[in-house]
PDB file of C-alpha atoms in Angstrom:
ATOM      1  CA  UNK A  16       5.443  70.551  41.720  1.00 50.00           C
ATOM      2  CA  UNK A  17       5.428  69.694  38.152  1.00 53.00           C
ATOM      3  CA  UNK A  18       8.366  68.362  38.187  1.00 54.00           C
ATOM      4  CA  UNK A  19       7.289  65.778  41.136  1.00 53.00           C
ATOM      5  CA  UNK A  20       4.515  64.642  38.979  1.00 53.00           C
ATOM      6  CA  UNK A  21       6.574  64.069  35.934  1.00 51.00           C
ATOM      7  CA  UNK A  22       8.615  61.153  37.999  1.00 54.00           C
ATOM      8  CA  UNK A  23       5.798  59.902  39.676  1.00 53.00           C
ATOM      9  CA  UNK A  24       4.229  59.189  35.751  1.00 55.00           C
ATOM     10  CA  UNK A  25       7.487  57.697  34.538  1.00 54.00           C
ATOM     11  CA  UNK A  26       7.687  55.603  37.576  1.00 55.00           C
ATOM     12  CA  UNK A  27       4.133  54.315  37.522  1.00 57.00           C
ATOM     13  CA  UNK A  28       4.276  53.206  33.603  1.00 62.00           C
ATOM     14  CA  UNK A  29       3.623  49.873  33.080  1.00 67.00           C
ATOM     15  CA  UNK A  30       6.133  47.643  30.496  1.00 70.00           C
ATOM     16  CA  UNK A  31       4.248  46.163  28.140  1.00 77.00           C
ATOM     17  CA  UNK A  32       5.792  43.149  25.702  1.00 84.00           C
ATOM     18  CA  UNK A  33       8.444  40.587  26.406  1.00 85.00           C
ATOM     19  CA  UNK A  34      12.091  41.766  25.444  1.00 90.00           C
ATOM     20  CA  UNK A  35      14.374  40.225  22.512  1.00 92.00           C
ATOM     21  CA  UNK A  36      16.091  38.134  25.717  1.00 93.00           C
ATOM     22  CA  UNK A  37      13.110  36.285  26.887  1.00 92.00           C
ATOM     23  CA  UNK A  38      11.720  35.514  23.315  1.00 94.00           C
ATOM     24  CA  UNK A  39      14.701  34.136  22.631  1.00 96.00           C
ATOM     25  CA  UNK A  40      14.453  31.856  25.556  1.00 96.00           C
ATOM     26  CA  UNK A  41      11.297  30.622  24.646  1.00 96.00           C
ATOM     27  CA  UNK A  42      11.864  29.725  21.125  1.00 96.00           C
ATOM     28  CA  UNK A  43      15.279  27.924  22.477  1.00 96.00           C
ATOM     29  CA  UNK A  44      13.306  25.915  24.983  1.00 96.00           C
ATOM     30  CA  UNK A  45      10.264  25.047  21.907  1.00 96.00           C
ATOM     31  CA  UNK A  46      13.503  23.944  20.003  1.00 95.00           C
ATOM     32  CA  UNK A  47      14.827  21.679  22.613  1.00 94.00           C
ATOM     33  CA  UNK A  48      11.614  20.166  23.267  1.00 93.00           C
ATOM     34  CA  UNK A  49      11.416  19.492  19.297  1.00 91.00           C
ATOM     35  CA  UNK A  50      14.441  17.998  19.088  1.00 91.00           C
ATOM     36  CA  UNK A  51      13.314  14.930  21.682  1.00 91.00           C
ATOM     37  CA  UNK A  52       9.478  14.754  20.842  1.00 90.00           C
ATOM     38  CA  UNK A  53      10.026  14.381  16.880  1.00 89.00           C
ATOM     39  CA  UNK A  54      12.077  11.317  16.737  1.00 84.00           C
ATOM     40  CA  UNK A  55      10.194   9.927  19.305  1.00 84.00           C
ATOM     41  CA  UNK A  56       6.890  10.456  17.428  1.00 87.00           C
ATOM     42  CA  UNK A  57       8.689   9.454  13.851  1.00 83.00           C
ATOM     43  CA  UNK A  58       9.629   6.115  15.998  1.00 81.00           C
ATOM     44  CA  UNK A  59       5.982   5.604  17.075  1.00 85.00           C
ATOM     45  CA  UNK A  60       4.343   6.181  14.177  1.00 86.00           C
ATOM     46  CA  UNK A  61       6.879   3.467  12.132  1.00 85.00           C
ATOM     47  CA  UNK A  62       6.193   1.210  15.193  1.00 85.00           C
ATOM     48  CA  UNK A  63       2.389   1.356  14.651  1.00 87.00           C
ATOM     49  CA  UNK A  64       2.270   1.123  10.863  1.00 88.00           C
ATOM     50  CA  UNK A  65       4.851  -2.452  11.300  1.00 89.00           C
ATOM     51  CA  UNK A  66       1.399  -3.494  13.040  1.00 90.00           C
ATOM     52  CA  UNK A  67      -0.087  -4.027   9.710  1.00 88.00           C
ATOM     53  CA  UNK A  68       2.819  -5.461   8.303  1.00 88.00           C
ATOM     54  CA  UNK A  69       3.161  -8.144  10.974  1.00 89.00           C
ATOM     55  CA  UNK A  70      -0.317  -9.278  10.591  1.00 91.00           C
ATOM     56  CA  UNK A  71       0.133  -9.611   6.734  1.00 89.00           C
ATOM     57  CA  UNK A  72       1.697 -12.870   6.756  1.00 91.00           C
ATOM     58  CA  UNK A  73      -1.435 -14.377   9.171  1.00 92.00           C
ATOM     59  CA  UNK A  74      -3.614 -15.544   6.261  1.00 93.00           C
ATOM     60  CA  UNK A  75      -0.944 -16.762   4.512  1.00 94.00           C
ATOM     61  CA  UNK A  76       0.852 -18.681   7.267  1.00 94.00           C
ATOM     62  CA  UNK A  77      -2.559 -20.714   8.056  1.00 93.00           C
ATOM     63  CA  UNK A  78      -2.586 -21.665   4.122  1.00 95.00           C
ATOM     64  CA  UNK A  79       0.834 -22.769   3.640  1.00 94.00           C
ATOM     65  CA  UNK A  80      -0.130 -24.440   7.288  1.00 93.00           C
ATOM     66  CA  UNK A  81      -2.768 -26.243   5.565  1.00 93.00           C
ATOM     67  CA  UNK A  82      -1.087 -26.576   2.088  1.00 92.00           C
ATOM     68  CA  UNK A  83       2.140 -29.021   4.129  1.00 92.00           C
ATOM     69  CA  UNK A  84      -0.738 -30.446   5.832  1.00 90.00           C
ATOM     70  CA  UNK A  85      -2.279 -31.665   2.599  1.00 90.00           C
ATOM     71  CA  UNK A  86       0.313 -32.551  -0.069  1.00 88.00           C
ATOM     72  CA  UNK A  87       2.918 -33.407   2.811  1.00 87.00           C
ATOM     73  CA  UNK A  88       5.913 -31.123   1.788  1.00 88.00           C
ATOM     74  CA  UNK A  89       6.856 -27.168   1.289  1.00 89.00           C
ATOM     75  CA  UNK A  90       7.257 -27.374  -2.600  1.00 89.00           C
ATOM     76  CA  UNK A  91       3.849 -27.273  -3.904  1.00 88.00           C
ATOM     77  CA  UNK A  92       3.318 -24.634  -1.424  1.00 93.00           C
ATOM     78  CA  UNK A  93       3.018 -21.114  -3.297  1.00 93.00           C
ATOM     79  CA  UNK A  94       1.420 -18.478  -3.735  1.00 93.00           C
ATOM     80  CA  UNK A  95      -1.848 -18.915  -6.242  1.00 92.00           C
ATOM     81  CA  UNK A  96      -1.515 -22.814  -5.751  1.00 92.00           C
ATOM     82  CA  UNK A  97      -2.831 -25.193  -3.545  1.00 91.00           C
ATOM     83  CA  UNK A  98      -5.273 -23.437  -1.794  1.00 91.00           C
ATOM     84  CA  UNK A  99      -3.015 -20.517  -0.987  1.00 93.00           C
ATOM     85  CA  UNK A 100      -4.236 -16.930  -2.156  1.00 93.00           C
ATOM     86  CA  UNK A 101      -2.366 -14.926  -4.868  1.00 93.00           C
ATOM     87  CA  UNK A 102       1.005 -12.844  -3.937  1.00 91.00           C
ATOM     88  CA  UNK A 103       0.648  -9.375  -3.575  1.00 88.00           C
ATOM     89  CA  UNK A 104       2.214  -6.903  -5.662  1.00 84.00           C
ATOM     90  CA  UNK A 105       2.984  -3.372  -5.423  1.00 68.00           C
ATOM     91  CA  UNK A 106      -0.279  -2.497  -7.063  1.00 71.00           C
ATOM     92  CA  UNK A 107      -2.022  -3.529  -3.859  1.00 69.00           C
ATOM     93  CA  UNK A 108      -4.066  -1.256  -1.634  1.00 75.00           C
ATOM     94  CA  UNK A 109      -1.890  -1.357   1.464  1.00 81.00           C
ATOM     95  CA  UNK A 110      -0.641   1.876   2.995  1.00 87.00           C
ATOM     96  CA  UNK A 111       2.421   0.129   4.351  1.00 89.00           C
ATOM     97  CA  UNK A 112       2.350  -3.600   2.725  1.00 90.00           C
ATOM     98  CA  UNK A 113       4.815  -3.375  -1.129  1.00 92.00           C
ATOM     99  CA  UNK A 114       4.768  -7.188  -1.854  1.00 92.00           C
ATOM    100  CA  UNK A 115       3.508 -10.380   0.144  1.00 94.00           C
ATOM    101  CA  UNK A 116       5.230 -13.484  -2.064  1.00 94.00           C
ATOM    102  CA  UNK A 117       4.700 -17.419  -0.743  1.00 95.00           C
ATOM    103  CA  UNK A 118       7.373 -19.975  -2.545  1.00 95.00           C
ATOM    104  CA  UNK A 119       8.040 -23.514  -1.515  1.00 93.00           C
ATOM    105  CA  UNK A 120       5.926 -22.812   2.079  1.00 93.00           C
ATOM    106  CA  UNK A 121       8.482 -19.796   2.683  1.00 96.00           C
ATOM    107  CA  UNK A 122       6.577 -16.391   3.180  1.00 96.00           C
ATOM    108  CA  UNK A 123       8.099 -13.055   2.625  1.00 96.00           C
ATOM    109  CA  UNK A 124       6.766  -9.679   3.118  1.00 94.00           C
ATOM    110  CA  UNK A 125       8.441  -6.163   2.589  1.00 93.00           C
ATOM    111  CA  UNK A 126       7.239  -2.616   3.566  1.00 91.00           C
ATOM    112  CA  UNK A 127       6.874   0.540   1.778  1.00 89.00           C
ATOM    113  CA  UNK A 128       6.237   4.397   2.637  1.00 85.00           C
ATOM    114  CA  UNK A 129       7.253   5.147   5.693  1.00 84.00           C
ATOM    115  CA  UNK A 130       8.324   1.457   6.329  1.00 88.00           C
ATOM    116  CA  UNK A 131      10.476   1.210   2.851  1.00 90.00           C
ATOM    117  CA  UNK A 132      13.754  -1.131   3.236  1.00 90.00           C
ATOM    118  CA  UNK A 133      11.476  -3.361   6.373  1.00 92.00           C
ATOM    119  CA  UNK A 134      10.570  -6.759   5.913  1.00 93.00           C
ATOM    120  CA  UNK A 135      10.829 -10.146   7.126  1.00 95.00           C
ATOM    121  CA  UNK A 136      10.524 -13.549   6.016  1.00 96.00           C
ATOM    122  CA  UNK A 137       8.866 -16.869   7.607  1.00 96.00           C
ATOM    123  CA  UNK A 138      10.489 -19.887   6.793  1.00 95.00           C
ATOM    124  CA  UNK A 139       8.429 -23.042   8.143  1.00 95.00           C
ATOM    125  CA  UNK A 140       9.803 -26.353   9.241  1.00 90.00           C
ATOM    126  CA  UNK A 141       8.217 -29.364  10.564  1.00 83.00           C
ATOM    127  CA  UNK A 142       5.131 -31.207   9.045  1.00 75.00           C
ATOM    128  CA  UNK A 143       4.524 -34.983   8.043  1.00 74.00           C
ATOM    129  CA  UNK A 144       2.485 -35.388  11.394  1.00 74.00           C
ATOM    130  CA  UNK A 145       4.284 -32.889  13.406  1.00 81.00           C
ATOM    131  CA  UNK A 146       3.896 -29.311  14.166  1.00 88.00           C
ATOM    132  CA  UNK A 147       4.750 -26.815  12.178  1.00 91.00           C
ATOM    133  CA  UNK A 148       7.244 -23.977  13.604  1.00 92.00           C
ATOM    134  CA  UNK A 149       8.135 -20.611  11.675  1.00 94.00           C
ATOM    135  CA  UNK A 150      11.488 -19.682  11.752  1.00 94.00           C
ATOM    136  CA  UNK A 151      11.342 -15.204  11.084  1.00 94.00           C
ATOM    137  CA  UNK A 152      14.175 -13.262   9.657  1.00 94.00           C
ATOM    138  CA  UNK A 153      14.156  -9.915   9.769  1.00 93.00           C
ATOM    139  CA  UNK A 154      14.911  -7.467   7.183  1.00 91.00           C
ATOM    140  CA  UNK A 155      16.054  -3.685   8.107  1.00 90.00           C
ATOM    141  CA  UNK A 156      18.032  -0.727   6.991  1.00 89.00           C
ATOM    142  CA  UNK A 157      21.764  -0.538   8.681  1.00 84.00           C
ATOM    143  CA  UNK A 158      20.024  -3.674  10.530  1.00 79.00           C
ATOM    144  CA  UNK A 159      17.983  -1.626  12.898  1.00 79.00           C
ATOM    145  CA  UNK A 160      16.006  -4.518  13.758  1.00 82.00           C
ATOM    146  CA  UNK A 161      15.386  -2.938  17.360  1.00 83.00           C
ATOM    147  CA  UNK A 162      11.699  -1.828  15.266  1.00 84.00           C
ATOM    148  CA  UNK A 163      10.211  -5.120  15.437  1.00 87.00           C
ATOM    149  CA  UNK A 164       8.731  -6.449  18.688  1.00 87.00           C
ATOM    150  CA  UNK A 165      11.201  -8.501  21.228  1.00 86.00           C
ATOM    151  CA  UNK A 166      11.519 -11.943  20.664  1.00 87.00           C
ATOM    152  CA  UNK A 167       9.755 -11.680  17.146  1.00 87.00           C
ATOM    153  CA  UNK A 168      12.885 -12.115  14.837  1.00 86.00           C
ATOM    154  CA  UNK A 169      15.170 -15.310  15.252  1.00 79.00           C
TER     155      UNK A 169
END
């Protein structure tokens, strides 16, 4: 009889605990998943922060706008002059902005932090009477311009 109820208690314990195996698993799965979501969220994040440096240039643009309205030509158009604000420097406040810099009506902006090597420049063309259009070139690292919204760089 005793030696009936020593099988029956072996039998009947429970396994508590996962085994070396099925940790392993896990963390291999976890690692996968890393592998995909980090890039992804490193691309959204640089996406988001070129937000702020795309709508750096707006004041600006509507100045030099102004500034070829007024004197009737790009060259008097820079920054500190003719109604046009100051260029930005590195010392500026900006999380993502290093230097905003307006000569002859052409505006340029560069990145820094997480957006360091991105830029572009607005070149404008037209005036006397007629519309002014902005002509963008964009500035990237290995010319990974695939960053910047569609259609935005010419």
């Amino acid at each position: 009889m005793q030696h009936f109820n020593l099988k029956c208690n072996v039998k009947n314990k429970l396994k508590h605990g996962f085994t070396l195996v099925e940790l392993m698993i896990v963390i291999a799965i976890i690692a996968v998943l890393a592998t995909i979501a980090v890039p992804s969220y490193q691309s959204y994040t640089r996406k988001a922060a070129l937000s702020e440096l795309l709508q750096a240039s707006t004041p600006y643009r509507g100045e030099v706008e102004l500034c070829i309205y007024n004197t009737g030509a790009t060259t008097g158009c820079s920054g500190g002059s003719n109604g046009i604000q100051p260029d930005k420097t590195a010392e500026n406040k900006s999380k993502y902005i290093k230097t905003i810099a307006t000569a002859a009506g052409k505006i340029s902006v560069s990145g820094k932090s997480s957006l360091e090597g991105y830029g572009y420049t607005l070149t404008p063309s037209g005036g006397n009477g007629s519309e002014i259009s902005w002509a963008v070139a964009c500035i990237a690292p290995n010319s990974d311009t695939a960053i910047f919204p569609v259609g935005f760089c010419s």
